[in-house]
PDB file of C-alpha atoms in Angstrom:
ATOM      1  CA  MET A   1      98.204-148.072 -50.645  1.00 41.00           C
ATOM      2  CA  ARG A   2      97.322-144.485 -50.729  1.00 50.00           C
ATOM      3  CA  GLY A   3      93.621-143.760 -50.629  1.00 52.00           C
ATOM      4  CA  VAL A   4      91.678-141.873 -53.237  1.00 52.00           C
ATOM      5  CA  SER A   5      91.098-138.281 -52.127  1.00 61.00           C
ATOM      6  CA  ALA A   6      87.517-136.909 -51.843  1.00 66.00           C
ATOM      7  CA  PRO A   7      86.481-134.786 -54.768  1.00 79.00           C
ATOM      8  CA  GLU A   8      86.754-131.127 -54.415  1.00 92.00           C
ATOM      9  CA  ARG A   9      83.633-129.380 -53.124  1.00 97.00           C
ATOM     10  CA  ARG A  10      82.197-126.982 -55.524  1.00 98.00           C
ATOM     11  CA  TYR A  11      79.219-124.647 -55.934  1.00 98.00           C
ATOM     12  CA  VAL A  12      77.353-124.676 -59.240  1.00 98.00           C
ATOM     13  CA  ILE A  13      75.456-121.673 -60.422  1.00 98.00           C
ATOM     14  CA  THR A  14      73.019-122.067 -63.295  1.00 97.00           C
ATOM     15  CA  PHE A  15      71.440-118.860 -64.673  1.00 95.00           C
ATOM     16  CA  GLY A  16      69.249-117.619 -67.424  1.00 96.00           C
ATOM     17  CA  CYS A  17      67.838-114.190 -68.263  1.00 96.00           C
ATOM     18  CA  PRO A  18      67.085-111.841 -71.152  1.00 96.00           C
ATOM     19  CA  ASP A  19      70.249-111.244 -73.148  1.00 96.00           C
ATOM     20  CA  ARG A  20      72.064-107.898 -72.829  1.00 95.00           C
ATOM     21  CA  THR A  21      75.598-106.608 -72.450  1.00 96.00           C
ATOM     22  CA  GLY A  22      77.302-106.888 -69.173  1.00 96.00           C
ATOM     23  CA  ILE A  23      75.813-110.143 -67.858  1.00 97.00           C
ATOM     24  CA  ILE A  24      79.141-112.107 -67.719  1.00 96.00           C
ATOM     25  CA  ALA A  25      80.887-109.088 -66.138  1.00 96.00           C
ATOM     26  CA  ARG A  26      78.147-108.636 -63.461  1.00 97.00           C
ATOM     27  CA  ILE A  27      78.286-112.442 -62.497  1.00 96.00           C
ATOM     28  CA  SER A  28      82.171-112.734 -62.605  1.00 96.00           C
ATOM     29  CA  GLY A  29      82.503-109.445 -60.877  1.00 97.00           C
ATOM     30  CA  PHE A  30      80.278-110.639 -57.981  1.00 97.00           C
ATOM     31  CA  LEU A  31      82.186-113.866 -57.514  1.00 97.00           C
ATOM     32  CA  ALA A  32      85.511-111.893 -57.740  1.00 97.00           C
ATOM     33  CA  GLU A  33      84.430-109.534 -55.108  1.00 97.00           C
ATOM     34  CA  HIS A  34      84.088-112.478 -52.630  1.00 97.00           C
ATOM     35  CA  GLY A  35      87.167-114.291 -53.724  1.00 97.00           C
ATOM     36  CA  GLY A  36      85.274-116.859 -55.780  1.00 97.00           C
ATOM     37  CA  TRP A  37      87.588-119.179 -57.785  1.00 98.00           C
ATOM     38  CA  ILE A  38      85.884-120.142 -61.153  1.00 98.00           C
ATOM     39  CA  VAL A  39      86.958-123.556 -62.240  1.00 97.00           C
ATOM     40  CA  GLU A  40      84.249-124.077 -65.031  1.00 97.00           C
ATOM     41  CA  ALA A  41      82.301-121.534 -67.131  1.00 97.00           C
ATOM     42  CA  ALA A  42      79.866-122.040 -70.071  1.00 98.00           C
ATOM     43  CA  TYR A  43      77.709-119.666 -71.855  1.00 97.00           C
ATOM     44  CA  HIS A  44      75.050-119.741 -74.588  1.00 97.00           C
ATOM     45  CA  THR A  45      72.638-117.253 -76.015  1.00 97.00           C
ATOM     46  CA  ASP A  46      69.535-118.366 -77.983  1.00 95.00           C
ATOM     47  CA  PRO A  47      69.014-115.826 -80.894  1.00 94.00           C
ATOM     48  CA  ASP A  48      65.388-117.013 -81.334  1.00 93.00           C
ATOM     49  CA  THR A  49      64.309-116.107 -77.784  1.00 93.00           C
ATOM     50  CA  GLY A  50      66.889-113.646 -76.905  1.00 95.00           C
ATOM     51  CA  TRP A  51      67.712-115.514 -73.788  1.00 96.00           C
ATOM     52  CA  PHE A  52      71.144-116.006 -72.159  1.00 97.00           C
ATOM     53  CA  PHE A  53      72.188-119.025 -70.265  1.00 97.00           C
ATOM     54  CA  THR A  54      75.298-119.744 -68.107  1.00 97.00           C
ATOM     55  CA  ARG A  55      76.691-122.458 -65.863  1.00 98.00           C
ATOM     56  CA  GLN A  56      79.530-121.410 -63.357  1.00 97.00           C
ATOM     57  CA  VAL A  57      81.401-123.721 -61.122  1.00 98.00           C
ATOM     58  CA  VAL A  58      83.230-122.189 -58.081  1.00 98.00           C
ATOM     59  CA  ARG A  59      85.550-123.721 -55.487  1.00 98.00           C
ATOM     60  CA  ALA A  60      83.665-123.850 -52.247  1.00 98.00           C
ATOM     61  CA  ASP A  61      86.769-123.218 -50.218  1.00 97.00           C
ATOM     62  CA  SER A  62      87.340-119.956 -52.074  1.00 98.00           C
ATOM     63  CA  LEU A  63      84.283-118.436 -50.665  1.00 98.00           C
ATOM     64  CA  PRO A  64      84.074-116.860 -47.069  1.00 97.00           C
ATOM     65  CA  PHE A  65      80.585-118.278 -46.683  1.00 97.00           C
ATOM     66  CA  GLU A  66      78.356-121.415 -46.983  1.00 97.00           C
ATOM     67  CA  VAL A  67      75.994-122.067 -49.818  1.00 97.00           C
ATOM     68  CA  GLU A  68      73.028-120.754 -48.123  1.00 97.00           C
ATOM     69  CA  VAL A  69      74.604-117.274 -47.904  1.00 98.00           C
ATOM     70  CA  LEU A  70      75.709-117.682 -51.536  1.00 98.00           C
ATOM     71  CA  ARG A  71      72.152-118.122 -52.548  1.00 97.00           C
ATOM     72  CA  GLU A  72      70.936-115.058 -50.668  1.00 96.00           C
ATOM     73  CA  LYS A  73      73.590-112.893 -52.097  1.00 97.00           C
ATOM     74  CA  PHE A  74      73.439-114.136 -55.557  1.00 97.00           C
ATOM     75  CA  GLY A  75      69.776-113.764 -55.524  1.00 95.00           C
ATOM     76  CA  ALA A  76      70.273-109.910 -55.547  1.00 95.00           C
ATOM     77  CA  VAL A  77      72.465-110.345 -58.636  1.00 96.00           C
ATOM     78  CA  ALA A  78      69.802-112.544 -60.428  1.00 96.00           C
ATOM     79  CA  ALA A  79      67.133-109.988 -59.599  1.00 94.00           C
ATOM     80  CA  SER A  80      69.158-107.035 -60.986  1.00 95.00           C
ATOM     81  CA  LEU A  81      69.337-109.040 -64.313  1.00 95.00           C
ATOM     82  CA  SER A  82      65.731-109.992 -64.555  1.00 93.00           C
ATOM     83  CA  ALA A  83      66.447-113.658 -63.962  1.00 89.00           C
ATOM     84  CA  GLU A  84      63.285-114.201 -61.931  1.00 75.00           C
ATOM     85  CA  SER A  85      63.238-117.887 -61.056  1.00 79.00           C
ATOM     86  CA  SER A  86      65.677-118.992 -63.842  1.00 86.00           C
ATOM     87  CA  TRP A  87      68.607-119.534 -61.588  1.00 95.00           C
ATOM     88  CA  GLN A  88      69.837-121.833 -58.934  1.00 95.00           C
ATOM     89  CA  VAL A  89      72.989-122.655 -56.717  1.00 97.00           C
ATOM     90  CA  SER A  90      73.747-126.255 -55.929  1.00 97.00           C
ATOM     91  CA  ASP A  91      76.307-127.809 -53.629  1.00 98.00           C
ATOM     92  CA  THR A  92      78.303-130.806 -54.886  1.00 97.00           C
ATOM     93  CA  GLY A  93      78.973-131.607 -51.246  1.00 96.00           C
ATOM     94  CA  GLU A  94      75.270-132.669 -50.823  1.00 96.00           C
ATOM     95  CA  ARG A  95      74.994-136.227 -52.049  1.00 95.00           C
ATOM     96  CA  LYS A  96      71.933-136.260 -54.494  1.00 97.00           C
ATOM     97  CA  ARG A  97      68.870-138.412 -53.732  1.00 98.00           C
ATOM     98  CA  VAL A  98      67.039-140.334 -56.442  1.00 98.00           C
ATOM     99  CA  VAL A  99      63.774-142.282 -56.387  1.00 98.00           C
ATOM    100  CA  ILE A 100      63.221-144.742 -59.100  1.00 98.00           C
ATOM    101  CA  LEU A 101      59.696-145.901 -60.449  1.00 98.00           C
ATOM    102  CA  VAL A 102      59.630-149.211 -62.360  1.00 98.00           C
ATOM    103  CA  SER A 103      57.162-151.729 -63.746  1.00 97.00           C
ATOM    104  CA  LYS A 104      58.347-155.224 -64.885  1.00 96.00           C
ATOM    105  CA  GLU A 105      61.169-154.425 -67.378  1.00 96.00           C
ATOM    106  CA  GLY A 106      64.399-154.153 -65.368  1.00 97.00           C
ATOM    107  CA  HIS A 107      67.141-153.149 -67.822  1.00 97.00           C
ATOM    108  CA  CYS A 108      67.200-149.513 -66.900  1.00 98.00           C
ATOM    109  CA  LEU A 109      67.048-150.291 -63.179  1.00 98.00           C
ATOM    110  CA  TYR A 110      69.792-152.966 -63.363  1.00 98.00           C
ATOM    111  CA  ASP A 111      72.042-150.519 -65.236  1.00 98.00           C
ATOM    112  CA  LEU A 112      71.462-147.777 -62.642  1.00 98.00           C
ATOM    113  CA  LEU A 113      71.941-150.034 -59.571  1.00 98.00           C
ATOM    114  CA  GLY A 114      75.250-151.350 -61.128  1.00 98.00           C
ATOM    115  CA  ARG A 115      76.501-147.703 -61.822  1.00 98.00           C
ATOM    116  CA  VAL A 116      75.843-146.795 -58.226  1.00 98.00           C
ATOM    117  CA  ALA A 117      77.283-149.917 -56.813  1.00 97.00           C
ATOM    118  CA  ALA A 118      80.481-149.472 -58.967  1.00 97.00           C
ATOM    119  CA  GLY A 119      80.844-145.787 -57.706  1.00 95.00           C
ATOM    120  CA  GLU A 120      80.381-144.599 -61.304  1.00 95.00           C
ATOM    121  CA  LEU A 121      77.228-142.656 -60.314  1.00 96.00           C
ATOM    122  CA  ASP A 122      77.688-141.098 -56.872  1.00 94.00           C
ATOM    123  CA  VAL A 123      74.093-140.732 -55.826  1.00 97.00           C
ATOM    124  CA  GLU A 124      71.829-142.283 -53.097  1.00 98.00           C
ATOM    125  CA  ILE A 125      68.974-144.448 -54.554  1.00 98.00           C
ATOM    126  CA  SER A 126      66.479-143.607 -51.655  1.00 98.00           C
ATOM    127  CA  ALA A 127      63.808-146.061 -52.792  1.00 98.00           C
ATOM    128  CA  VAL A 128      62.578-148.092 -55.740  1.00 98.00           C
ATOM    129  CA  ILE A 129      58.753-147.915 -56.251  1.00 98.00           C
ATOM    130  CA  ALA A 130      56.919-150.379 -58.593  1.00 98.00           C
ATOM    131  CA  ASN A 131      53.453-151.370 -59.700  1.00 97.00           C
ATOM    132  CA  HIS A 132      54.533-154.888 -59.974  1.00 97.00           C
ATOM    133  CA  PRO A 133      56.516-156.993 -57.462  1.00 97.00           C
ATOM    134  CA  ASP A 134      58.966-158.535 -59.959  1.00 97.00           C
ATOM    135  CA  LEU A 135      62.051-156.307 -59.360  1.00 98.00           C
ATOM    136  CA  GLY A 136      61.865-156.466 -55.502  1.00 98.00           C
ATOM    137  CA  ASP A 137      64.567-159.074 -55.008  1.00 98.00           C
ATOM    138  CA  ILE A 138      67.318-157.230 -57.135  1.00 98.00           C
ATOM    139  CA  THR A 139      66.502-153.880 -55.460  1.00 98.00           C
ATOM    140  CA  ARG A 140      66.819-155.442 -51.859  1.00 98.00           C
ATOM    141  CA  ALA A 141      69.921-157.181 -52.883  1.00 98.00           C
ATOM    142  CA  HIS A 142      71.394-153.694 -53.228  1.00 98.00           C
ATOM    143  CA  GLY A 143      70.276-152.591 -49.749  1.00 98.00           C
ATOM    144  CA  ILE A 144      67.668-150.336 -51.159  1.00 98.00           C
ATOM    145  CA  PRO A 145      63.925-150.078 -49.903  1.00 98.00           C
ATOM    146  CA  PHE A 146      61.447-151.426 -52.350  1.00 98.00           C
ATOM    147  CA  HIS A 147      57.785-150.571 -52.407  1.00 98.00           C
ATOM    148  CA  HIS A 148      55.153-152.451 -54.303  1.00 98.00           C
ATOM    149  CA  VAL A 149      52.139-150.275 -55.010  1.00 98.00           C
ATOM    150  CA  ALA A 150      49.137-152.148 -56.623  1.00 96.00           C
ATOM    151  CA  PHE A 151      47.531-150.178 -59.410  1.00 95.00           C
ATOM    152  CA  ALA A 152      44.745-152.503 -60.498  1.00 92.00           C
ATOM    153  CA  ASP A 153      41.277-150.896 -60.106  1.00 92.00           C
ATOM    154  CA  ARG A 154      42.704-148.181 -57.799  1.00 95.00           C
ATOM    155  CA  LYS A 155      44.884-146.002 -59.961  1.00 95.00           C
ATOM    156  CA  ALA A 156      44.040-142.622 -58.106  1.00 96.00           C
ATOM    157  CA  GLU A 157      44.639-144.243 -54.813  1.00 97.00           C
ATOM    158  CA  ALA A 158      47.831-145.871 -56.071  1.00 97.00           C
ATOM    159  CA  PHE A 159      49.308-142.552 -57.335  1.00 98.00           C
ATOM    160  CA  GLU A 160      48.509-140.941 -54.045  1.00 98.00           C
ATOM    161  CA  GLU A 161      50.479-143.624 -52.307  1.00 98.00           C
ATOM    162  CA  VAL A 162      53.335-143.170 -54.685  1.00 98.00           C
ATOM    163  CA  ARG A 163      53.197-139.507 -54.078  1.00 98.00           C
ATOM    164  CA  LYS A 164      53.594-139.889 -50.288  1.00 98.00           C
ATOM    165  CA  LEU A 165      56.497-142.320 -50.760  1.00 98.00           C
ATOM    166  CA  VAL A 166      58.285-140.142 -52.951  1.00 98.00           C
ATOM    167  CA  GLY A 167      57.775-137.243 -50.704  1.00 97.00           C
ATOM    168  CA  GLN A 168      59.245-138.976 -47.724  1.00 97.00           C
ATOM    169  CA  HIS A 169      62.744-138.697 -49.503  1.00 97.00           C
ATOM    170  CA  ASP A 170      62.435-135.160 -51.043  1.00 96.00           C
ATOM    171  CA  PRO A 171      64.600-136.465 -54.076  1.00 98.00           C
ATOM    172  CA  HIS A 172      66.502-134.397 -56.359  1.00 98.00           C
ATOM    173  CA  ALA A 173      65.320-136.664 -59.191  1.00 98.00           C
ATOM    174  CA  VAL A 174      62.448-139.056 -59.698  1.00 98.00           C
ATOM    175  CA  VAL A 175      63.377-141.495 -62.508  1.00 98.00           C
ATOM    176  CA  LEU A 176      60.716-143.350 -64.577  1.00 98.00           C
ATOM    177  CA  ALA A 177      62.849-146.326 -65.470  1.00 98.00           C
ATOM    178  CA  ARG A 178      60.467-147.932 -67.854  1.00 96.00           C
ATOM    179  CA  PHE A 179      57.494-147.161 -65.522  1.00 97.00           C
ATOM    180  CA  MET A 180      54.454-148.093 -67.634  1.00 93.00           C
ATOM    181  CA  GLN A 181      52.019-145.709 -65.999  1.00 95.00           C
ATOM    182  CA  ILE A 182      51.123-142.256 -67.102  1.00 95.00           C
ATOM    183  CA  LEU A 183      51.721-139.620 -64.424  1.00 97.00           C
ATOM    184  CA  PRO A 184      48.544-137.515 -63.400  1.00 96.00           C
ATOM    185  CA  ALA A 185      48.923-133.871 -64.322  1.00 96.00           C
ATOM    186  CA  GLU A 186      48.996-132.918 -60.718  1.00 96.00           C
ATOM    187  CA  LEU A 187      52.165-135.142 -60.001  1.00 97.00           C
ATOM    188  CA  CYS A 188      53.780-133.713 -63.204  1.00 97.00           C
ATOM    189  CA  ALA A 189      53.255-130.179 -61.724  1.00 96.00           C
ATOM    190  CA  GLU A 190      54.420-131.162 -58.200  1.00 97.00           C
ATOM    191  CA  TRP A 191      57.532-132.869 -59.614  1.00 97.00           C
ATOM    192  CA  SER A 192      58.174-130.352 -62.284  1.00 95.00           C
ATOM    193  CA  GLY A 193      61.929-130.024 -63.376  1.00 95.00           C
ATOM    194  CA  ARG A 194      62.998-133.274 -61.486  1.00 97.00           C
ATOM    195  CA  VAL A 195      61.075-136.218 -62.975  1.00 98.00           C
ATOM    196  CA  LEU A 196      62.781-137.941 -65.973  1.00 98.00           C
ATOM    197  CA  ASN A 197      61.488-140.397 -68.351  1.00 98.00           C
ATOM    198  CA  ILE A 198      63.121-142.866 -70.917  1.00 96.00           C
ATOM    199  CA  HIS A 199      61.345-144.186 -74.035  1.00 91.00           C
ATOM    200  CA  HIS A 200      62.216-145.545 -77.524  1.00 88.00           C
ATOM    201  CA  SER A 201      62.405-142.932 -80.168  1.00 81.00           C
ATOM    202  CA  PHE A 202      60.077-144.533 -82.649  1.00 76.00           C
ATOM    203  CA  LEU A 203      57.437-142.075 -81.572  1.00 62.00           C
ATOM    204  CA  PRO A 204      55.503-140.596 -83.254  1.00 64.00           C
ATOM    205  CA  SER A 205      55.975-142.985 -86.324  1.00 77.00           C
ATOM    206  CA  PHE A 206      55.046-146.184 -84.536  1.00 79.00           C
ATOM    207  CA  ILE A 207      52.375-145.564 -81.978  1.00 78.00           C
ATOM    208  CA  GLY A 208      50.819-148.009 -79.621  1.00 76.00           C
ATOM    209  CA  ALA A 209      51.651-151.687 -78.955  1.00 80.00           C
ATOM    210  CA  ARG A 210      54.649-153.747 -80.311  1.00 87.00           C
ATOM    211  CA  PRO A 211      56.558-150.760 -81.719  1.00 88.00           C
ATOM    212  CA  TYR A 212      59.614-152.958 -82.595  1.00 89.00           C
ATOM    213  CA  HIS A 213      57.425-155.240 -84.595  1.00 90.00           C
ATOM    214  CA  GLN A 214      56.127-152.324 -86.687  1.00 90.00           C
ATOM    215  CA  ALA A 215      59.665-150.873 -87.092  1.00 90.00           C
ATOM    216  CA  TYR A 216      60.894-154.251 -88.200  1.00 91.00           C
ATOM    217  CA  ALA A 217      58.193-154.462 -90.681  1.00 92.00           C
ATOM    218  CA  ARG A 218      59.126-151.025 -92.110  1.00 91.00           C
ATOM    219  CA  GLY A 219      62.878-151.974 -92.182  1.00 92.00           C
ATOM    220  CA  VAL A 220      64.107-149.215 -90.037  1.00 91.00           C
ATOM    221  CA  LYS A 221      67.876-148.705 -89.894  1.00 93.00           C
ATOM    222  CA  LEU A 222      68.161-146.954 -86.639  1.00 92.00           C
ATOM    223  CA  VAL A 223      66.915-147.653 -83.073  1.00 93.00           C
ATOM    224  CA  GLY A 224      66.988-144.754 -80.568  1.00 94.00           C
ATOM    225  CA  ALA A 225      65.975-143.510 -77.160  1.00 96.00           C
ATOM    226  CA  THR A 226      64.938-140.256 -75.627  1.00 96.00           C
ATOM    227  CA  CYS A 227      65.413-138.954 -72.024  1.00 97.00           C
ATOM    228  CA  HIS A 228      63.166-136.032 -71.248  1.00 98.00           C
ATOM    229  CA  TYR A 229      61.578-134.228 -68.367  1.00 98.00           C
ATOM    230  CA  VAL A 230      58.051-135.289 -67.799  1.00 97.00           C
ATOM    231  CA  THR A 231      55.067-132.939 -68.321  1.00 96.00           C
ATOM    232  CA  ALA A 232      51.396-133.247 -68.524  1.00 94.00           C
ATOM    233  CA  ASP A 233      51.847-133.628 -72.349  1.00 91.00           C
ATOM    234  CA  LEU A 234      52.604-137.369 -72.796  1.00 87.00           C
ATOM    235  CA  ASP A 235      56.110-137.841 -73.958  1.00 87.00           C
ATOM    236  CA  ALA A 236      56.604-134.190 -74.985  1.00 90.00           C
ATOM    237  CA  GLY A 237      58.537-132.688 -72.223  1.00 95.00           C
ATOM    238  CA  PRO A 238      61.893-130.885 -72.799  1.00 97.00           C
ATOM    239  CA  ILE A 239      64.508-133.397 -74.185  1.00 97.00           C
ATOM    240  CA  ILE A 240      67.557-133.829 -72.155  1.00 98.00           C
ATOM    241  CA  GLU A 241      69.557-136.531 -74.219  1.00 98.00           C
ATOM    242  CA  GLN A 242      68.835-138.754 -77.250  1.00 97.00           C
ATOM    243  CA  ASP A 243      70.983-141.436 -78.968  1.00 96.00           C
ATOM    244  CA  VAL A 244      70.724-144.029 -81.583  1.00 95.00           C
ATOM    245  CA  ILE A 245      72.200-147.364 -82.569  1.00 94.00           C
ATOM    246  CA  ARG A 246      72.259-148.921 -86.083  1.00 95.00           C
ATOM    247  CA  VAL A 247      70.334-151.998 -87.118  1.00 93.00           C
ATOM    248  CA  ASP A 248      70.258-153.718 -90.439  1.00 93.00           C
ATOM    249  CA  HIS A 249      68.416-156.344 -92.416  1.00 93.00           C
ATOM    250  CA  GLY A 250      70.124-159.181 -90.673  1.00 94.00           C
ATOM    251  CA  ASP A 251      68.745-158.233 -87.193  1.00 94.00           C
ATOM    252  CA  SER A 252      65.793-159.969 -85.831  1.00 95.00           C
ATOM    253  CA  ILE A 253      63.074-158.346 -83.693  1.00 95.00           C
ATOM    254  CA  ALA A 254      64.764-159.660 -80.664  1.00 95.00           C
ATOM    255  CA  ASP A 255      68.048-158.072 -81.827  1.00 95.00           C
ATOM    256  CA  MET A 256      66.274-154.722 -82.312  1.00 94.00           C
ATOM    257  CA  VAL A 257      64.774-154.929 -78.823  1.00 94.00           C
ATOM    258  CA  ARG A 258      68.094-155.862 -77.330  1.00 96.00           C
ATOM    259  CA  LYS A 259      69.693-152.973 -79.026  1.00 95.00           C
ATOM    260  CA  GLY A 260      66.915-150.577 -77.998  1.00 95.00           C
ATOM    261  CA  ARG A 261      67.350-151.581 -74.395  1.00 96.00           C
ATOM    262  CA  ASP A 262      71.043-150.966 -74.618  1.00 97.00           C
ATOM    263  CA  ILE A 263      70.637-147.419 -75.898  1.00 97.00           C
ATOM    264  CA  GLU A 264      67.844-146.655 -73.406  1.00 97.00           C
ATOM    265  CA  LYS A 265      70.178-147.555 -70.536  1.00 98.00           C
ATOM    266  CA  VAL A 266      73.061-145.305 -71.590  1.00 97.00           C
ATOM    267  CA  THR A 267      70.712-142.445 -72.575  1.00 98.00           C
ATOM    268  CA  LEU A 268      68.971-142.554 -69.354  1.00 98.00           C
ATOM    269  CA  SER A 269      72.119-142.639 -67.239  1.00 98.00           C
ATOM    270  CA  ARG A 270      73.539-139.747 -69.111  1.00 98.00           C
ATOM    271  CA  GLY A 271      70.503-137.620 -68.755  1.00 98.00           C
ATOM    272  CA  LEU A 272      70.260-138.430 -64.933  1.00 98.00           C
ATOM    273  CA  ARG A 273      73.907-137.476 -64.526  1.00 98.00           C
ATOM    274  CA  TRP A 274      73.597-134.254 -66.343  1.00 98.00           C
ATOM    275  CA  HIS A 275      70.444-133.364 -64.392  1.00 98.00           C
ATOM    276  CA  LEU A 276      72.098-134.036 -61.085  1.00 98.00           C
ATOM    277  CA  GLU A 277      75.173-132.112 -62.053  1.00 97.00           C
ATOM    278  CA  SER A 278      72.956-129.064 -62.777  1.00 97.00           C
ATOM    279  CA  ARG A 279      73.927-129.223 -66.471  1.00 98.00           C
ATOM    280  CA  VAL A 280      70.381-128.866 -67.908  1.00 98.00           C
ATOM    281  CA  LEU A 281      68.810-125.502 -68.153  1.00 97.00           C
ATOM    282  CA  VAL A 282      65.125-125.496 -69.271  1.00 95.00           C
ATOM    283  CA  HIS A 283      63.554-122.563 -71.169  1.00 94.00           C
ATOM    284  CA  GLY A 284      60.108-123.258 -72.392  1.00 92.00           C
ATOM    285  CA  ASN A 285      60.113-126.716 -73.922  1.00 93.00           C
ATOM    286  CA  ARG A 286      63.767-126.659 -74.907  1.00 94.00           C
ATOM    287  CA  THR A 287      66.902-127.251 -72.986  1.00 97.00           C
ATOM    288  CA  VAL A 288      70.493-126.082 -72.974  1.00 97.00           C
ATOM    289  CA  VAL A 289      72.766-128.744 -71.608  1.00 98.00           C
ATOM    290  CA  PHE A 290      76.193-127.679 -70.684  1.00 97.00           C
TER     291      PHE A 290
END
């Protein structure tokens, strides 16, 4: 039986700058000058901010240098177009690392573990960190280190412990998979642009405890979920993905909770995939997702 060949190694360039004529020609001309073979290209201009966005995917074997040299050379192009820090070059040959933070609810963790085990999500889950021990067995069953950090009466110390644990892995993404703690502002800043959260989309209509009970009492017809980047503004960071599933008068509260968990799982996995594939460009509090 013939084996499955490894995916072609590619370099992904994401870029944003003030819009003007000649941007695409400048980027494509730079790549053509060095023999770069573009296999994907996407563009968008935001008329409200006058900002241009692009994502370019290039065959790695078409260039005469490695990704570090590409970054150095492309940096000059970015500077000439006033991109400042709004660009990056990533390498699909580097397996992405993810650290997951959880509490007691396991549906999002189970889903991500299953996708990785099945090869559907080609990432390395470097560690799972939890403020409760409940999900330790399932994590260790997948061969992944599990760290229980007690938060009771020691929240500042606990978050410092979490910070150090995450830092050991230098992950490309930190995923709050129903982690029922609010990140302090300093961690939001340190992990800016790589910490993702998932929550139900009843906010701001049904605030506080028992949101599904509140929604049931109001007879809502849609249950949704939002995946977003975490900022110091609670649940108000740039949105990566949202989705909904219908409910009706025949659904119980338990049915609504089950459907809500289903949509949270798929929305989080999509958002994480798009982040790791460098498909999400952030500008202010909005995103462009290619």
